[in-house]
Coordinates of C-alpha atoms (C1' of nucleotides) in Angstrom, one line a residue:
Chain R
X144 CA 65.4 6.3 7.8
X145 CA 65.1 4.9 11.3
X146 CA 64.1 1.1 11.5
X147 CA 60.9 0.2 12.8
X148 CA 60.9 1.1 16.7
X149 CA 61.4 -1.8 19.1
X150 CA 58.2 -3.2 20.2
X151 CA 59.1 -2.0 23.5
X152 CA 60.4 1.0 22.7
X153 CA 57.1 2.1 21.1
X154 CA 55.5 1.6 24.5
X155 CA 58.5 2.6 27.1
X156 CA 59.3 5.9 25.7
X157 CA 55.8 7.8 25.1
X158 CA 55.0 6.4 28.5
X159 CA 57.9 7.2 30.5
X160 CA 57.7 10.8 29.0
X161 CA 53.9 11.0 29.7
X162 CA 54.7 9.9 33.3
X163 CA 56.9 12.9 33.8
X164 CA 54.5 15.1 33.1
X165 CA 51.2 13.9 34.3
X166 CA 52.0 11.7 37.6
X167 CA 50.4 12.8 40.3
X168 CA 52.1 14.5 43.4
X169 CA 51.6 11.4 45.8
X170 CA 53.4 11.3 49.2
X171 CA 55.3 7.9 48.4
X172 CA 56.7 9.6 45.3
X173 CA 58.4 12.1 47.3
X174 CA 62.1 12.1 48.2
X175 CA 61.4 13.2 51.6
X176 CA 59.3 10.1 52.2
X177 CA 62.0 7.6 51.6
X178 CA 64.5 10.1 53.5
X179 CA 62.4 10.0 56.5
X180 CA 61.0 6.2 56.3
X181 CA 63.2 4.1 54.2
X182 CA 61.6 1.5 52.6
X183 CA 59.1 0.9 55.8
X184 CA 57.2 3.9 54.5
X185 CA 56.8 2.2 51.1
X186 CA 55.7 -1.2 52.6
X187 CA 53.4 0.6 54.8
X188 CA 51.8 2.4 51.8
X189 CA 51.4 -0.4 50.0
X190 CA 49.4 -2.5 52.5
X191 CA 46.8 0.4 52.9
X192 CA 46.8 0.8 49.5
X193 CA 45.4 -2.7 48.7
X194 CA 42.1 -2.6 47.7
X195 CA 41.7 0.9 49.4
X196 CA 41.8 4.1 46.7
X197 CA 44.6 6.5 47.1
X198 CA 42.8 9.4 48.2
X199 CA 41.7 7.4 51.1
X200 CA 45.0 6.2 52.3
X201 CA 47.1 9.4 52.2
X202 CA 45.8 10.9 55.7
X203 CA 45.8 7.2 57.3
X204 CA 49.4 6.7 55.9
X205 CA 50.9 10.1 57.6
X206 CA 49.1 9.1 60.9
X207 CA 50.3 5.7 60.7
X208 CA 54.2 6.6 60.2
X209 CA 54.0 9.6 62.6
X210 CA 53.1 6.9 65.4
X211 CA 55.4 4.1 64.2
X212 CA 58.1 5.2 62.1
X213 CA 60.1 1.8 61.9
X214 CA 58.9 -1.7 61.8
X215 CA 60.6 -1.8 65.4
X216 CA 58.3 0.8 66.9
X217 CA 55.2 -1.0 65.1
X218 CA 56.1 -4.3 66.3
X219 CA 56.2 -3.1 70.0
X220 CA 52.5 -2.1 69.7
X221 CA 49.5 -3.7 71.0
X222 CA 47.1 -5.5 68.5
X223 CA 44.4 -3.4 70.1
X224 CA 46.1 -0.1 69.1
X225 CA 47.1 -1.3 65.6
X226 CA 43.4 -2.4 64.8
X227 CA 42.2 1.2 66.4
X228 CA 44.9 3.2 64.4
X229 CA 43.7 1.1 61.1
X230 CA 40.2 2.8 61.8
X231 CA 38.1 2.4 58.5
X232 CA 40.6 1.7 55.9
X233 CA 38.7 -1.4 55.7
X234 CA 39.8 -5.5 55.5
X235 CA 41.2 -4.8 59.0
X236 CA 43.2 -8.0 58.8
X237 CA 45.5 -6.1 56.8
X238 CA 46.1 -4.1 60.1
X239 CA 47.0 -7.3 61.9
X240 CA 49.2 -8.7 58.8
X241 CA 50.9 -5.6 58.8
X242 CA 51.6 -5.6 62.4
X243 CA 53.0 -9.1 62.4
X244 CA 55.1 -8.3 59.4
X245 CA 56.4 -5.8 61.6
X246 CA 57.4 -8.2 64.2
X247 CA 58.8 -10.8 61.5
X248 CA 60.9 -8.1 59.8
X249 CA 62.4 -7.2 63.4
X250 CA 62.8 -10.6 64.5
X251 CA 64.1 -11.7 61.4
X252 CA 65.8 -9.0 59.5
X253 CA 67.0 -6.9 62.5
X254 CA 64.3 -4.4 61.7
X255 CA 65.3 -3.5 58.2
X256 CA 62.6 -4.2 55.3
X257 CA 64.2 -7.2 53.3
X258 CA 65.2 -6.5 49.7
X259 CA 64.7 -9.9 48.3
X260 CA 61.5 -10.6 46.7
X261 CA 61.8 -14.1 48.1
X262 CA 61.9 -12.7 51.3
X263 CA 59.4 -10.2 51.3
X264 CA 57.2 -13.0 49.9
X265 CA 57.5 -14.8 53.6
X266 CA 56.2 -12.0 55.4
X267 CA 52.6 -11.8 56.4
X268 CA 49.8 -10.2 54.2
X269 CA 52.5 -9.7 51.4
X270 CA 51.9 -11.2 48.0
X271 CA 53.1 -11.1 44.4
X272 CA 52.3 -7.4 44.0
X273 CA 53.4 -5.8 47.3
X274 CA 56.5 -8.1 47.5
X275 CA 57.6 -6.5 44.1
X276 CA 56.4 -3.4 44.9
X277 CA 58.6 -2.7 47.7
X278 CA 61.4 -4.0 46.0
X279 CA 61.0 -1.8 43.2
X280 CA 59.4 1.5 44.6
X281 CA 61.7 1.4 47.8
X282 CA 65.1 -0.3 46.5
X283 CA 64.9 0.4 42.6
X284 CA 65.3 -3.1 41.6
X285 CA 64.4 -4.3 38.3
X286 CA 61.0 -6.7 38.7
X287 CA 57.5 -6.5 37.1
X288 CA 55.2 -5.1 39.2
X289 CA 51.6 -5.8 38.3
X290 CA 48.3 -4.4 40.2
X291 CA 44.9 -4.3 38.8
X292 CA 45.6 -1.0 36.8
X293 CA 48.7 -2.1 35.0
X294 CA 46.7 -5.5 34.2
X295 CA 43.8 -3.4 32.3
X296 CA 46.6 -1.3 30.5
X297 CA 48.0 -4.5 29.3
X298 CA 44.7 -6.2 28.5
X299 CA 43.7 -3.2 26.3
X300 CA 47.2 -1.9 25.0
X301 CA 48.7 -5.1 24.3
X302 CA 46.2 -7.8 23.7
X303 CA 43.1 -5.8 22.5
X304 CA 40.5 -6.5 25.4
X305 CA 38.5 -4.2 27.1
X306 CA 38.7 -5.9 30.3
X307 CA 41.6 -7.9 32.0
X308 CA 40.9 -11.8 32.5
X309 CA 41.5 -13.1 36.2
X310 CA 44.8 -12.7 37.7
X311 CA 47.5 -15.1 36.8
X312 CA 51.2 -15.9 36.3
X313 CA 51.0 -14.7 32.9
X314 CA 50.4 -10.7 34.0
X315 CA 53.9 -11.2 36.0
X316 CA 55.3 -12.9 32.5
X317 CA 54.0 -10.4 30.2
X318 CA 55.2 -7.4 32.1
X319 CA 58.6 -8.9 32.9
X320 CA 59.0 -9.3 29.0
X321 CA 58.1 -5.8 28.4
X322 CA 60.4 -4.0 31.1
X323 CA 63.0 -2.0 29.9
X324 CA 66.9 -3.2 30.7
X325 CA 67.6 -0.3 32.8
X326 CA 66.7 -0.7 36.7
X327 CA 65.7 3.1 37.0
X328 CA 63.7 2.6 33.6
X329 CA 61.9 -0.2 34.6
X330 CA 60.8 1.4 37.9
X331 CA 59.3 4.4 35.9
X332 CA 57.4 1.8 33.7
X333 CA 55.9 0.2 36.6
X334 CA 54.9 3.1 37.8
X335 CA 54.0 4.7 34.9
X336 CA 51.7 1.8 33.8
X337 CA 50.3 1.7 37.3
X338 CA 49.5 5.8 36.8
X339 CA 47.9 5.3 33.1
X340 CA 45.8 2.5 34.3
X341 CA 44.8 4.9 37.3
X342 CA 44.0 8.0 35.4
X343 CA 43.8 7.5 32.1
X344 CA 42.9 4.0 31.1
X345 CA 40.4 3.3 33.9
X346 CA 37.8 0.8 33.8
X347 CA 34.7 2.5 33.1
X348 CA 35.5 5.1 30.8
X349 CA 38.7 5.2 29.3
X350 CA 39.9 8.8 28.3
X351 CA 41.8 7.4 25.1
X352 CA 42.0 11.2 23.7
X353 CA 44.8 11.9 26.4
X354 CA 46.9 8.4 26.2
X355 CA 50.2 8.3 25.0
X356 CA 49.6 4.7 23.8
X357 CA 46.7 5.4 21.6
X358 CA 49.1 4.9 18.4
X359 CA 50.0 1.5 19.5
X360 CA 47.2 0.3 21.5
X361 CA 45.4 -2.7 20.5
X362 CA 42.3 -2.3 21.8
X363 CA 42.0 1.1 19.9
X364 CA 43.3 -0.6 16.8
X365 CA 40.4 -3.1 17.1
X366 CA 37.8 -0.7 17.3
X367 CA 37.3 -0.7 21.1
X368 CA 35.6 -4.0 21.0
X369 CA 33.4 -4.9 24.2
X370 CA 35.0 -8.1 25.1
X371 CA 32.8 -8.6 27.8
X372 CA 33.4 -8.4 31.4
X373 CA 34.9 -11.8 32.8
X374 CA 35.1 -10.5 36.5
X375 CA 33.0 -11.8 39.1
X376 CA 29.9 -9.7 40.8
X377 CA 30.9 -9.0 44.3
X378 CA 28.1 -10.1 46.7
X379 CA 25.8 -7.5 48.0
X380 CA 27.2 -5.4 51.1
X381 CA 23.9 -4.6 52.7
X382 CA 22.6 -7.4 54.8
X383 CA 26.4 -9.3 54.7
X384 CA 28.2 -11.0 57.1
X385 CA 30.9 -8.3 56.1
X386 CA 28.7 -5.6 56.9
X387 CA 28.2 -7.0 60.5
X388 CA 31.3 -7.4 61.1
X389 CA 32.2 -3.9 59.8
X390 CA 29.4 -2.6 62.4
X391 CA 30.9 -5.1 65.6
X392 CA 34.3 -3.7 64.7
X393 CA 33.2 0.1 64.8
X394 CA 31.9 -0.3 67.9
X395 CA 34.7 -1.9 69.9
X396 CA 37.2 1.0 68.0
X397 CA 34.4 3.4 69.5
X398 CA 34.6 1.9 72.9
X399 CA 38.5 1.6 72.9
X400 CA 40.2 1.2 74.9
X401 CA 37.4 -0.3 77.1
X402 CA 35.8 -3.3 76.5
X403 CA 31.9 -4.0 76.2
X404 CA 29.0 -6.3 77.7
X405 CA 28.4 -8.9 74.9
X406 CA 24.9 -8.3 75.7
X407 CA 25.2 -4.4 74.3
X408 CA 26.6 -5.7 71.1
X409 CA 24.4 -4.7 68.0
X410 CA 21.2 -5.6 70.2
X411 CA 19.1 -4.2 67.5
X412 CA 20.8 -6.1 64.5
X413 CA 18.1 -7.6 62.6
X414 CA 19.8 -11.0 62.7
X415 CA 21.0 -12.3 65.9
X416 CA 22.6 -15.1 64.4
X417 CA 24.5 -13.4 61.9
X418 CA 26.0 -10.7 64.5
X419 CA 26.9 -13.7 66.8
X420 CA 28.6 -15.3 63.7
X421 CA 30.4 -12.2 63.1
X422 CA 31.5 -11.7 66.8
X423 CA 32.8 -15.4 66.6
X424 CA 34.6 -14.7 63.6
X425 CA 36.2 -11.7 64.3
X426 CA 37.6 -13.3 67.3
X427 CA 38.9 -16.4 65.5
X428 CA 41.0 -13.7 62.9
X429 CA 42.2 -12.1 66.3
X430 CA 40.5 -9.1 65.4
X431 CA 38.5 -9.1 69.1
X432 CA 39.1 -10.8 72.1
X433 CA 36.3 -12.2 74.6
X434 CA 37.0 -12.0 78.2
X435 CA 34.0 -13.9 80.3
X436 CA 30.9 -11.4 78.9
X437 CA 33.1 -8.9 77.9
X438 CA 34.5 -8.2 74.4
X439 CA 37.0 -5.8 73.4
X440 CA 40.2 -5.2 70.7
X441 CA 42.6 -7.5 71.1
X442 CA 45.0 -7.0 73.9
Chain M
dA112 C1' 39.5 -21.3 40.3
dA113 C1' 36.5 -19.5 43.4
dA114 C1' 35.1 -17.4 47.8
dC115 C1' 36.0 -14.3 51.5
dC116 C1' 37.2 -9.5 53.4
dG117 C1' 35.3 -3.2 54.5
dG118 C1' 34.3 0.9 53.1
dG119 C1' 33.4 4.7 50.3
dG120 C1' 32.8 7.6 46.4
dC121 C1' 31.0 8.2 41.9
dA122 C1' 28.1 7.7 37.6
Chain U
dT116 C1' 22.2 0.7 42.7
dG117 C1' 26.0 -1.2 40.9
dC118 C1' 30.8 -0.8 39.9
dC119 C1' 35.5 0.3 41.5
dC120 C1' 39.5 0.7 44.5
dA121 C1' 48.1 0.0 43.9
dG122 C1' 45.4 -7.7 47.0
dG123 C1' 46.0 -11.6 50.2
dT124 C1' 44.8 -16.0 51.9
dT125 C1' 42.2 -19.5 52.5
dT126 C1' 40.0 -23.6 50.8

DNA sequence: AAACCGGGGCA
DNA sequence: TGCCCAGGTTT
């Protein structure tokens, strides 16, 4: 008669087995991807995946890496080319951060993406998630990797709550306590938790009937209570400054490499003050550049 | 801790 | 229409 399964094994083993059979075939999970681009490929993919869904990232990722296959190659590019190549991925400041990170990697790390989490955290645009994702998925080290999917899986399977609370260090601590001891097993556990949250334990209508953790899930055991959505509603996009910024930047991308006359930038925009505010903020962010009466992508 | 930052897909 | 997305930075 075997003893009661270790609480970690109770989730680790079914999750790992499920992942072997259910993991999507994504570019950054292929052997050739790592052979060709090493940790740089993982880093670029993680930048693009920050708040942009997987399916929208894939074509952009391949085009980006084909053009700039190393940190040194990207570091030598102009900001204008970088912002233009980023296209409509959204949150264009990420493009500048990635460019800056490439320069930092070239200057401070001899063109090699660092392996150390603290070194990764010092790079532009890299926070808790991305630093650990690179260390784990590119280098195979043992760290907790916690994204929005993992936080939801932990909230339900472990804490018995329908939705995660606001992000905090506790997420990392909890995931750290659950990680298998072995490096490779820990990496699979990290990836599997994210995959489960992305494909089964999804935000709106979780597919519990397909979940490998249904036997031990605290939320299911509690009768799937609606514990209330603690997240904050995002402000409306229509009529927002973000929409104005996006419209200006799209115009600059379409005109590139040429500059445009300031007077010709969204002359019909409903709120001229908002348009001017958008232009100023883009310049402040380094996403646009003014030269006299002309506006363009940053040189 | 909260605000800000794009854009598209889907119910 | 509202919700969601392999987050990070700034205040």
